[in-house]
Tab-separated table of C-alpha atoms and ligand atoms in Angstrom:
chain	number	residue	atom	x	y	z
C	46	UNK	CA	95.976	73.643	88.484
C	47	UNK	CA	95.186	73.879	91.819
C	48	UNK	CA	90.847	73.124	92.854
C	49	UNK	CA	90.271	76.754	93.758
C	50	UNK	CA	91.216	77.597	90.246
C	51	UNK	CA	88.508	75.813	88.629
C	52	UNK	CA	86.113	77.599	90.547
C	53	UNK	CA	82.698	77.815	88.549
C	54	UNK	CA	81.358	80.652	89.890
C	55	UNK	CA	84.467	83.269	89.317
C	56	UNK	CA	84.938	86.724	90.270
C	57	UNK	CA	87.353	89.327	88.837
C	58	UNK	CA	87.337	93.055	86.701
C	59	UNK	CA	83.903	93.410	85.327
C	60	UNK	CA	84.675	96.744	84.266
C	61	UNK	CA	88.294	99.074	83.716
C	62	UNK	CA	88.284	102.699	83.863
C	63	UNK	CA	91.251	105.307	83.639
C	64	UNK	CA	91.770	108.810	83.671
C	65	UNK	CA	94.934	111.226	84.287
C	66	UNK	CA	95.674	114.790	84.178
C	67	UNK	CA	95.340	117.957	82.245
C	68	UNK	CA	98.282	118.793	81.177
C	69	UNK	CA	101.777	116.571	79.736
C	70	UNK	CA	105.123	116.885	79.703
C	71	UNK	CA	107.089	115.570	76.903
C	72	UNK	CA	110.330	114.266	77.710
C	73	UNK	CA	112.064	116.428	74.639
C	74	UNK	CA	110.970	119.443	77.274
C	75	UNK	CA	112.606	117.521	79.837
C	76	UNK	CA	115.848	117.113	78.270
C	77	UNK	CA	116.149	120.352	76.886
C	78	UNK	CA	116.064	121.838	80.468
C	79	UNK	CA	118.483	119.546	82.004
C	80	UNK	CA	121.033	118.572	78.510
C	81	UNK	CA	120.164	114.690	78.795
C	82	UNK	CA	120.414	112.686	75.477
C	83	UNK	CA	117.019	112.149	75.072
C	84	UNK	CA	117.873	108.478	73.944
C	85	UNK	CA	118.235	107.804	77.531
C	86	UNK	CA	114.931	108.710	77.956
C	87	UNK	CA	113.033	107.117	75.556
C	88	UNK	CA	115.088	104.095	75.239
C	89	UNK	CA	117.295	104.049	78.435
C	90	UNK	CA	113.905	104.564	80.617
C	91	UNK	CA	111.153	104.050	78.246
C	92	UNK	CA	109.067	106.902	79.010
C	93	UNK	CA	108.069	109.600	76.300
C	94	UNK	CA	105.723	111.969	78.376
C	95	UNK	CA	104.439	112.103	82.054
C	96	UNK	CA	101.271	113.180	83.158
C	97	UNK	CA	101.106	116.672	84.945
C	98	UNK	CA	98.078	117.441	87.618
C	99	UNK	CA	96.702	120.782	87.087
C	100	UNK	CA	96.221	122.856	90.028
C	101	UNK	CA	92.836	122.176	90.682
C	102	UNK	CA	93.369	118.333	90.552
C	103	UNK	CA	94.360	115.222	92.937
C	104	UNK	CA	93.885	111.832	93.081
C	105	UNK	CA	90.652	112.295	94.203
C	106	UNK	CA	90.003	114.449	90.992
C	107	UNK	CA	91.292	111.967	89.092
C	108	UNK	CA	89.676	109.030	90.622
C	109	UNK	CA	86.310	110.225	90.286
C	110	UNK	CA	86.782	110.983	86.867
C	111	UNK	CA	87.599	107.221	86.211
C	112	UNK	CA	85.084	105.610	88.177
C	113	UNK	CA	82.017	107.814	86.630
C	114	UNK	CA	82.008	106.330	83.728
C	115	UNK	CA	81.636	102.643	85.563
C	116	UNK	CA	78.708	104.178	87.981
C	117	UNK	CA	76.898	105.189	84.720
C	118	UNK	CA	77.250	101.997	82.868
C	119	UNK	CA	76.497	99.917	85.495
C	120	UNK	CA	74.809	102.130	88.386
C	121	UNK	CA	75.255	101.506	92.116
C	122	UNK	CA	73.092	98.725	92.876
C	123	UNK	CA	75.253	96.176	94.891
C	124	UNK	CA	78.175	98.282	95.368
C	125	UNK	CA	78.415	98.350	99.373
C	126	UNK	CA	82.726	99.090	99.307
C	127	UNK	CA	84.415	101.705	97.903
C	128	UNK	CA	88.522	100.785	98.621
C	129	UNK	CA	90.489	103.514	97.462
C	130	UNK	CA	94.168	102.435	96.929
C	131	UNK	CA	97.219	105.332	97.020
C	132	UNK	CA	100.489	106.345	98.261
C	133	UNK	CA	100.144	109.874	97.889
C	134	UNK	CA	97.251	110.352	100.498
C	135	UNK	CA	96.095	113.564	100.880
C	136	UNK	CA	94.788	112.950	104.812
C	137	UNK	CA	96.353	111.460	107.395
C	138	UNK	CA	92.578	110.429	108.598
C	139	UNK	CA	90.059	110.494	106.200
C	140	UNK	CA	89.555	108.687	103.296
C	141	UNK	CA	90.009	109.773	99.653
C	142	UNK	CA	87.546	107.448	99.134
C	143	UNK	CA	84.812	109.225	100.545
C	144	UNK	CA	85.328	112.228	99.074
C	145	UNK	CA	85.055	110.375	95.510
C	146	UNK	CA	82.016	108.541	97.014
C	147	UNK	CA	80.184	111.972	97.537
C	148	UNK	CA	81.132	113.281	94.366
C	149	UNK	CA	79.787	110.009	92.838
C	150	UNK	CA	76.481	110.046	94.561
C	151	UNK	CA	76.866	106.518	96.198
C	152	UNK	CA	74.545	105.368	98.651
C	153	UNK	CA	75.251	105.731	102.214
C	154	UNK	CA	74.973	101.890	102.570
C	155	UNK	CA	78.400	101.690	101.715
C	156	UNK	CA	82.194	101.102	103.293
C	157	UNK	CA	84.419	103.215	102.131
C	158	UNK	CA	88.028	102.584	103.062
C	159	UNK	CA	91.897	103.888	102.167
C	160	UNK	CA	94.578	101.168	101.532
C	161	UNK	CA	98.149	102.280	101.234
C	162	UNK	CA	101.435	99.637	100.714
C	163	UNK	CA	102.922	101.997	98.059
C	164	UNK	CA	102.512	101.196	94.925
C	165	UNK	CA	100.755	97.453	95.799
C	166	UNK	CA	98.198	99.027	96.840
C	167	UNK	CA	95.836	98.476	94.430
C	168	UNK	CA	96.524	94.644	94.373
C	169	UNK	CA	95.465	94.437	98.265
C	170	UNK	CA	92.363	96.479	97.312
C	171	UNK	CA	91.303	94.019	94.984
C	172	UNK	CA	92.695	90.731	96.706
C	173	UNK	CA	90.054	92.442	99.196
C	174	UNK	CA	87.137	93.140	96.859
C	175	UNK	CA	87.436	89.682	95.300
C	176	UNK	CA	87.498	88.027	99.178
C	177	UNK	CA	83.969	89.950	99.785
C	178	UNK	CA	82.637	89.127	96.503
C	179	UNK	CA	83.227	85.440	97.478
C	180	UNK	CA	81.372	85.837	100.310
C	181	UNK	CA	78.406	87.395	98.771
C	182	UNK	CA	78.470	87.087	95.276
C	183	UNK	CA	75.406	89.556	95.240
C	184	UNK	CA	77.802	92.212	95.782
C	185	UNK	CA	80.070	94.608	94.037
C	186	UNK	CA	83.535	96.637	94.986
C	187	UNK	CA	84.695	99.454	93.243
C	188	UNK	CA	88.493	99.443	93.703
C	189	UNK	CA	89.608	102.858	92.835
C	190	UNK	CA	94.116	103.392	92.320
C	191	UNK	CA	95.398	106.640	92.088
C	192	UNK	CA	97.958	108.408	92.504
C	193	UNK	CA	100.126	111.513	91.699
C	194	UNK	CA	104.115	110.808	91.484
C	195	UNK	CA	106.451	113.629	92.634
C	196	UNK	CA	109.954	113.860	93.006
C	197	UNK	CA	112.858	116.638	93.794
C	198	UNK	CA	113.227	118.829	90.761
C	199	UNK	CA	116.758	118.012	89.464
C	200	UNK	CA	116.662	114.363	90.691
C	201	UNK	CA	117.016	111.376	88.571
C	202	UNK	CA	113.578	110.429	89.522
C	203	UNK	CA	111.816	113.420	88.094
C	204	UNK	CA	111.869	111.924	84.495
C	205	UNK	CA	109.882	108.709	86.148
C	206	UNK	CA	106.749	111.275	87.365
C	207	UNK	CA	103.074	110.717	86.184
C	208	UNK	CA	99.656	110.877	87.612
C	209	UNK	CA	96.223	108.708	86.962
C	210	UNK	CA	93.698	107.270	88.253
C	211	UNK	CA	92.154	103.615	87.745
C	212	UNK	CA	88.274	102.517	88.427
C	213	UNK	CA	87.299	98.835	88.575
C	214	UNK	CA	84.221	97.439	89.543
C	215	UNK	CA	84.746	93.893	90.778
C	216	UNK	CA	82.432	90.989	91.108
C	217	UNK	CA	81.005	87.809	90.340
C	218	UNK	CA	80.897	86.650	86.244
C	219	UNK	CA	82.852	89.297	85.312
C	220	UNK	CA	83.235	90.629	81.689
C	221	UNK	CA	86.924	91.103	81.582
C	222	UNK	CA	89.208	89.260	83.325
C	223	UNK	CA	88.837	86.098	86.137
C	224	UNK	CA	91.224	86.570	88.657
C	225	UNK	CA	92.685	83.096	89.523
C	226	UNK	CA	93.788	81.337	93.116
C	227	UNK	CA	96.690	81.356	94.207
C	228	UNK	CA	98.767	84.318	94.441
C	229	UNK	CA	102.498	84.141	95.408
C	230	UNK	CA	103.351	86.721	97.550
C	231	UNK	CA	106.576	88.307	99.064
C	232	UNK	CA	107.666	90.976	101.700
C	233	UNK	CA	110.746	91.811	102.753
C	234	UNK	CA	111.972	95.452	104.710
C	235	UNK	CA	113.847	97.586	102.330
C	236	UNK	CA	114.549	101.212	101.899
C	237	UNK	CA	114.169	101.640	98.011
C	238	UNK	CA	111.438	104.352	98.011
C	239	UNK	CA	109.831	106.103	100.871
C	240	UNK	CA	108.004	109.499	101.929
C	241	UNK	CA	107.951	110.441	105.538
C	242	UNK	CA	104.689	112.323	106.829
C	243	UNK	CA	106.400	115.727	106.334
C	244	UNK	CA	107.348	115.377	102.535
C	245	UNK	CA	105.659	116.121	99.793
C	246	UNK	CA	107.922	114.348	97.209
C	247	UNK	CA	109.304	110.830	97.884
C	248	UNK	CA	112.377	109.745	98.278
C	249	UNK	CA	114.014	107.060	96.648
C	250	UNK	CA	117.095	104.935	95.813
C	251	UNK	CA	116.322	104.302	92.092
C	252	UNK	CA	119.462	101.318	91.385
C	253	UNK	CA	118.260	99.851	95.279
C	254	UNK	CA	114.536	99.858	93.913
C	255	UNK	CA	115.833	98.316	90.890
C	256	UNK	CA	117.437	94.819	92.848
C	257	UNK	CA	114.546	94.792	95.263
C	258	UNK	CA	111.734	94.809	92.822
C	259	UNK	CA	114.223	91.907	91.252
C	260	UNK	CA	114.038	90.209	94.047
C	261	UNK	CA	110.186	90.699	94.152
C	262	UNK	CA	109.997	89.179	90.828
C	263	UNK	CA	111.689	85.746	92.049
C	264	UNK	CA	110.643	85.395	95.702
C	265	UNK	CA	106.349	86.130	94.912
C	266	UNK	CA	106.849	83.645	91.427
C	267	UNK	CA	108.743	81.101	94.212
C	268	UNK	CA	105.511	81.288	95.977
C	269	UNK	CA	103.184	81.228	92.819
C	270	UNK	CA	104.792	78.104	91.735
C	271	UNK	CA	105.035	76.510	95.476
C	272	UNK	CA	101.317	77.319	95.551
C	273	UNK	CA	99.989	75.135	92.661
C	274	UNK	CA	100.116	78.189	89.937
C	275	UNK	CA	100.506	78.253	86.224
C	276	UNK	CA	103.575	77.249	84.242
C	277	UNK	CA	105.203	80.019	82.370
C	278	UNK	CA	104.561	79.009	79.310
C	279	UNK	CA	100.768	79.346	80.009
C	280	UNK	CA	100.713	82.898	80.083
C	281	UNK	CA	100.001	85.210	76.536
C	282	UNK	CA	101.111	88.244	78.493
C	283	UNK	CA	102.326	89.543	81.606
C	284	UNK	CA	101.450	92.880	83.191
C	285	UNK	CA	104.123	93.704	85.493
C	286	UNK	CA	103.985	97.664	87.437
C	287	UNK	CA	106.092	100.159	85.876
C	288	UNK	CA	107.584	102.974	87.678
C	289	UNK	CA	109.520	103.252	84.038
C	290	UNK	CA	108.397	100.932	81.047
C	291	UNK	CA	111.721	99.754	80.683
C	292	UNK	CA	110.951	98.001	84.715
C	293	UNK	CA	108.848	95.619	82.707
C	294	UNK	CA	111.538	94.506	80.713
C	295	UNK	CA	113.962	94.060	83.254
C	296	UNK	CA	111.900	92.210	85.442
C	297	UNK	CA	110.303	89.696	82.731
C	298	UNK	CA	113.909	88.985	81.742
C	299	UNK	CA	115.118	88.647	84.856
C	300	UNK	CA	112.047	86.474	85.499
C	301	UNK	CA	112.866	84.358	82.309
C	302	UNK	CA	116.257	83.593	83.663
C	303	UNK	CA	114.884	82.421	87.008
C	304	UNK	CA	112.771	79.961	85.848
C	305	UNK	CA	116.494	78.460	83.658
C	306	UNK	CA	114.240	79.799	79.944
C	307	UNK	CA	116.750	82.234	79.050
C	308	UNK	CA	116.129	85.290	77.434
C	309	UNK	CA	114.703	85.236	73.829
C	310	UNK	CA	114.003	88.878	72.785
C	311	UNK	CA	111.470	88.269	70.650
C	312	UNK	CA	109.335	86.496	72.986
C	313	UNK	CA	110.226	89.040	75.831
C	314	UNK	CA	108.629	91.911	73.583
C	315	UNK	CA	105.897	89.685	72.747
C	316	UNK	CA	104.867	88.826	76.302
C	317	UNK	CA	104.887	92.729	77.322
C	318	UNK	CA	104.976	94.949	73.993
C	319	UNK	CA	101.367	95.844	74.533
C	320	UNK	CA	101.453	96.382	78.031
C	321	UNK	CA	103.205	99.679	78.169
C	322	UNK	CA	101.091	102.011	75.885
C	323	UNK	CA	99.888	103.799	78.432
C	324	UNK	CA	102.490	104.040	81.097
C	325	UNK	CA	105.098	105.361	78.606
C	326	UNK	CA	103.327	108.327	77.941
C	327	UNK	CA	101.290	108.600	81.247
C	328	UNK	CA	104.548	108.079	83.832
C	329	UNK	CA	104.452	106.236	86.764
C	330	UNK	CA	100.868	106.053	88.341
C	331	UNK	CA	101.949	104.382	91.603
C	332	UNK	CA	99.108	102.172	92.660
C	333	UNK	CA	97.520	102.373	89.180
C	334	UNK	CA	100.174	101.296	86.935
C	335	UNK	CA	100.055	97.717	86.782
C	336	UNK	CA	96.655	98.129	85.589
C	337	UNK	CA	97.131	100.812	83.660
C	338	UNK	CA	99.662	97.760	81.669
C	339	UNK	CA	96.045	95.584	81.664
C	340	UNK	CA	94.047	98.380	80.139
C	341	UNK	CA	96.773	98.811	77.203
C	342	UNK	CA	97.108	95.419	76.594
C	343	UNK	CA	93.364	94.379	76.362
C	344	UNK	CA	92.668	97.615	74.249
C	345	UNK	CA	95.463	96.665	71.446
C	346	UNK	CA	95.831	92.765	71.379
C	347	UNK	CA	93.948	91.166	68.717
C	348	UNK	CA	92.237	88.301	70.453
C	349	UNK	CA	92.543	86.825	74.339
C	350	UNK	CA	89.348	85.300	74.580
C	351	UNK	CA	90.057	82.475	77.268
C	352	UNK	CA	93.947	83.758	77.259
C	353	UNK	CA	96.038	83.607	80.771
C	354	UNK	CA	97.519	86.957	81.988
C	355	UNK	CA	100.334	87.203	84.667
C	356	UNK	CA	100.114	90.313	87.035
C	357	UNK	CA	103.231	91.136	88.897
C	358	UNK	CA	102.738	93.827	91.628
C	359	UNK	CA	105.030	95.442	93.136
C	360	UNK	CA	104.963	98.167	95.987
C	361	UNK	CA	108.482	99.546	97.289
C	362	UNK	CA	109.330	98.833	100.844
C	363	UNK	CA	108.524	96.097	99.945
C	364	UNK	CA	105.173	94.170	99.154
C	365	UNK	CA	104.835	91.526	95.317
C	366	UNK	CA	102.240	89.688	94.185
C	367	UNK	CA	102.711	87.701	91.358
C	368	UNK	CA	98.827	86.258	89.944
C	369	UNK	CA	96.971	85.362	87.082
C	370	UNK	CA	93.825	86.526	85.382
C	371	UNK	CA	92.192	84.723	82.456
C	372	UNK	CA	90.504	87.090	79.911
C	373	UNK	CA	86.728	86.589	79.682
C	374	UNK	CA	85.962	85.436	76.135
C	375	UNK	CA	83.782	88.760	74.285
C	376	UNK	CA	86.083	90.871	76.575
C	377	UNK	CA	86.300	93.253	73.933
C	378	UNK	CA	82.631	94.614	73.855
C	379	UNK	CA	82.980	96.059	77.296
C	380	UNK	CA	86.345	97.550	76.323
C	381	UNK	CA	86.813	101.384	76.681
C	382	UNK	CA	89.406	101.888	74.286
C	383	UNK	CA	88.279	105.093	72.804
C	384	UNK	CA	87.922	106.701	75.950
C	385	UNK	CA	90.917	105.835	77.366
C	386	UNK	CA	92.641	107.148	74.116
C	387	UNK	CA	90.367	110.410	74.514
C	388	UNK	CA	91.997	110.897	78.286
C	389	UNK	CA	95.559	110.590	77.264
C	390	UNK	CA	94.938	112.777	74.188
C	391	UNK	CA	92.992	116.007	75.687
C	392	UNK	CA	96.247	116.335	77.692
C	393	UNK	CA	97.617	120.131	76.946
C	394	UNK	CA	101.263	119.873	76.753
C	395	UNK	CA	103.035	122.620	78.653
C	396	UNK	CA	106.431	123.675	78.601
C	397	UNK	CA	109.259	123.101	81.326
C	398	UNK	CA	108.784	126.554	82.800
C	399	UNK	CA	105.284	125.664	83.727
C	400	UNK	CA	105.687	122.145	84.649
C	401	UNK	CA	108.039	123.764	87.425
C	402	UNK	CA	105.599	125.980	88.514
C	403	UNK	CA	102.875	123.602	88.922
C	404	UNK	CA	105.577	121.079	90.618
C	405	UNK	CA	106.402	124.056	93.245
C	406	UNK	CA	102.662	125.358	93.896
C	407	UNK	CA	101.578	124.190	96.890
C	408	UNK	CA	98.342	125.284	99.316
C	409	UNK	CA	99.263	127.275	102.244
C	410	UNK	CA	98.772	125.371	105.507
C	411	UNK	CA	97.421	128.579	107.624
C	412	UNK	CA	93.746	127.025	107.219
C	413	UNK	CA	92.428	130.701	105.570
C	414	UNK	CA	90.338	130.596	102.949
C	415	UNK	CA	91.826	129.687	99.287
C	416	UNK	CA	90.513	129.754	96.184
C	417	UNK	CA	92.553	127.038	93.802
C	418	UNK	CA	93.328	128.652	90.252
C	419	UNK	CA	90.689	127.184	87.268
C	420	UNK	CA	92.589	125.249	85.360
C	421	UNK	CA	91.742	122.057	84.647
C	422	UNK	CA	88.566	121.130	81.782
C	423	UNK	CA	87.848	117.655	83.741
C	424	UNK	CA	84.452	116.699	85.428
C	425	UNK	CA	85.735	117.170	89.200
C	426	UNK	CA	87.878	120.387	90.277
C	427	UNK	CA	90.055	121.226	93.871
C	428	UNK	CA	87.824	124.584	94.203
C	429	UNK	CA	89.123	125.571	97.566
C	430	UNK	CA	91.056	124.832	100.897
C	431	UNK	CA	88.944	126.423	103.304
C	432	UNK	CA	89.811	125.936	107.624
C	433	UNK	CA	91.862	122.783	106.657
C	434	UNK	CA	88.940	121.525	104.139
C	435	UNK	CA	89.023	120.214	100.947
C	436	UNK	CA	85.891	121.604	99.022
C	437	UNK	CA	85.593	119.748	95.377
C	438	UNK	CA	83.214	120.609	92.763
C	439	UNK	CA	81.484	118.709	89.634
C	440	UNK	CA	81.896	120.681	86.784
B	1099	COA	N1	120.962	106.355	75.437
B	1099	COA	C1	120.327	105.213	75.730
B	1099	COA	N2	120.256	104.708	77.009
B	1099	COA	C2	120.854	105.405	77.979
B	1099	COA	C3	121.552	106.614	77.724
B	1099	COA	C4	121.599	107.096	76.378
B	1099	COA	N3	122.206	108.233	76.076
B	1099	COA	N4	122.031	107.064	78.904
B	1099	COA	C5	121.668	106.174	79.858
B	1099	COA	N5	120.955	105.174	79.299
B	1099	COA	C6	120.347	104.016	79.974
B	1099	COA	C7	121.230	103.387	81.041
B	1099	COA	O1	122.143	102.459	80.487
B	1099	COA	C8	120.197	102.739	81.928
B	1099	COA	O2	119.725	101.546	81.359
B	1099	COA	P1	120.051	100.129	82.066
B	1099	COA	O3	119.530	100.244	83.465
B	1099	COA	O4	119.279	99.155	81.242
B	1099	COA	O5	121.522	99.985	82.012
B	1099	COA	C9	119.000	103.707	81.874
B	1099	COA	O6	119.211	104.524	80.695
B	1099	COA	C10	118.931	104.639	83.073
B	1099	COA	O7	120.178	105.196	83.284
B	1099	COA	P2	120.731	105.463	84.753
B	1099	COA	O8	122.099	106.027	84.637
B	1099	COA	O9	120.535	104.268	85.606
B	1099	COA	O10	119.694	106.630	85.159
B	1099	COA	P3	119.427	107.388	86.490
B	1099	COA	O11	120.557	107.353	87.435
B	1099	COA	O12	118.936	108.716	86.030
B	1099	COA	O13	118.226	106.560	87.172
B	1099	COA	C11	116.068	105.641	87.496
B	1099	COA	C12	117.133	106.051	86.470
B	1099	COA	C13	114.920	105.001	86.760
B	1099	COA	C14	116.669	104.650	88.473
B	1099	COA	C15	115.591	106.938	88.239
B	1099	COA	O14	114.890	107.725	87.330
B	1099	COA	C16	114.706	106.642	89.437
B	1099	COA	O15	115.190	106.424	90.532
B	1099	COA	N6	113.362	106.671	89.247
B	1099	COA	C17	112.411	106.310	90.292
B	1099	COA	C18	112.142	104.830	90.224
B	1099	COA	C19	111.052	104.461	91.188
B	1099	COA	O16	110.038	105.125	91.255
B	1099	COA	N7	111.248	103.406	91.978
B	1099	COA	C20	110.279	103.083	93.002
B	1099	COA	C21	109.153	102.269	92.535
B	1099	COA	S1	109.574	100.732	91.831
């Protein structure tokens, strides 16, 4: 264990947040639209449902709605940077950030910035947030992760869509989780997943993402290890981002292998079987997901007072981060378990029909005036686009 690691004054997630979208899509829906054995959904892929934005919501929507729940437990004092992680911006210039920031009521003594590395995002942000804390323990970051994931219609990536949004408030003595020095880190330039500046859905080469985020896995756990980290065998779980649960599995195996442990089923579904609650029946959240795969696993497992967690990050393109967290012992009275079961339950299915039509609406770009249809029941609404402007409202 490296000397950084024993730090006694330790920062990390003092407080996790989610929320997602109106409606859901069930994969049954899915395959009845396109005749796919829906075994190749639920076990080929691992997802059972994706998350579908209503009109009147965006990550900013979204994002709000997670971190309001973290201003009003813990209020603003200290919080001087808002970093709002995403890939599916929704400005080439401003901030989403700030717009959440005004809908939260934060103080004007604050930084407010957008990071953006796909879906590693979030894992900068808070590599970021936990570098400031250091300096200043006196001080707070809200890292907020969200994003909404769109592909073609008709594409084998539409039945790996989802939306949320993740809150965390990082800082000094947290109640959750300690994140631990060192990371291992890896980039390397591939074309796996993409979306130019004119496109609203991404592209990507879904068996190409699969070997680079494989190669991820190794080169960033090269690194951990070179770095002084953890030995495997430390860890009680391993939260790993999930464009499709099944991801998880794939990596942690291919992971297992690496290291010369072979693969033992049993322990494979006990190192991640709680980690992708969430993400099977939310989709892929981008930026959020890897937490997203913390929140399940800390609101199911019986006890990980003291426990090390592994976090493996991934962002196509591509950008790892393989670290490790150790679970604050009484975790679980700061927990938000029933909420975060309340915001995947209030989700209104819908069938396929509408699913397409919400996947095709899109605002007009003439910079008129336009009123966004009421649909969703959440706390923050799209209202308008009015002369190129966003206009939110709290409900
Ligand atoms: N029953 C059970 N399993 C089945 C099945 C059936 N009837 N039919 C297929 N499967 C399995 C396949 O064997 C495969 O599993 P394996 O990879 O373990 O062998 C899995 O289902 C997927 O099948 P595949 O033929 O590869 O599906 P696909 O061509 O539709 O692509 C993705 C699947 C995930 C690659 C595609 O949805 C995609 O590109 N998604 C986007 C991924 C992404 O976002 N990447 C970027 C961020 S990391």
């Amino acid at each position: 264990m490296s000397e950084e690691m024993a730090n006694d004054s330790p920062t990390g997630i003092h407080d996790l947040s989610f929320a997602t979208t109106e409606f859901v899509l069930p994969h049954t829906a899915l395959s009845r639209h396109n005749g796919t054995d829906i075994a190749k959904y639920h076990k080929g892929i691992g997802q059972r449902s994706m998350s579908v934005p209503a009109a009147d919501e965006d990550i900013v929507t979204m994002a709000a709605a997670a971190a309001a729940p973290v201003i009003e437990r813990h209020g603003s004092d200290g919080i001087r940077t808002v970093v709002f992680a995403t890939e599916s911006s929704i400005d080439q210039a401003k901030s989403a950030g700030i717009y959440v920031h005004s809908l939260l009521g934060l103080p004007s003594a604050t930084r407010v910035v957008e990071l953006k590395q796909a879906c590693y995002g979030a894992t900068a942000a808070l590599q970021f947030a936990l570098g400031l804390v250091h300096r200043d323990p006196a001080q707070r970051v809200l890292v907020v992760a969200g994003d909404v994931s769109k592909y073609e219609l008709d594409s084998p990536g539409e039945a790996t869509q989802g939306a949320a949004a993740v809150a965390m408030l990082v800082g000094a003595d947290p109640a959750l989780v300690r994140i631990e020095e060192p990371s291992g880190v890896f980039t390397a330039d591939v074309m796996d997943f993409w979306r130019p500046n004119y496109r609203e859905a991404a592209l990507v080469d879904g068996q190409e993402s699969i070997g680079a985020y494989l190669l991820a896995v190794e080169g960033s756990w090269k690194d951990y290890a070179e770095q002084g980290g953890r030995a495997l065998d430390e860890f009680a779980a391993f939260c790993y981002h999930q464009p499709f649960t099944k991801m998880a599995y794939k990596a942690h195996r291919h992971l297992l292998n690496y290291c010369g442990h072979g693969v033992d089923e049993e322990r494979v579904a006990r190192d991640l079987g709680l980690t992708t609650a969430y993400n099977n029946v939310i989709g892929n959240s981008y930026t959020a997901s890897v937490y997203l795969a913390l929140a399940a696993l800390l609101d199911q497992a019986d006890d990980l007072d003291g426990r090390a967690v592994g976090f493996l990050s991934y962002g196509s393109g591509s950008v790892a981060e393989f670290f490790a967290g150790s679970v604050v012992p009484g975790y679980r009275e700061h927990l938000r378990t029933e909420a975060h079961r309340a915001a995947i339950d209030r989700r209104v299915p819908i069938d396929y029909a509408r699913y397409r039509r919400l996947h095709e609406y899109s605002f007009p770009a003439d910079g008129g005036d336009h009123r966004t249809p009421s649909e969703t029941t959440g706390p923050f609404r799209l209202a308008a686009l009015r002369d190129h402007k966003r206009i939110y409202e709290t409900r």
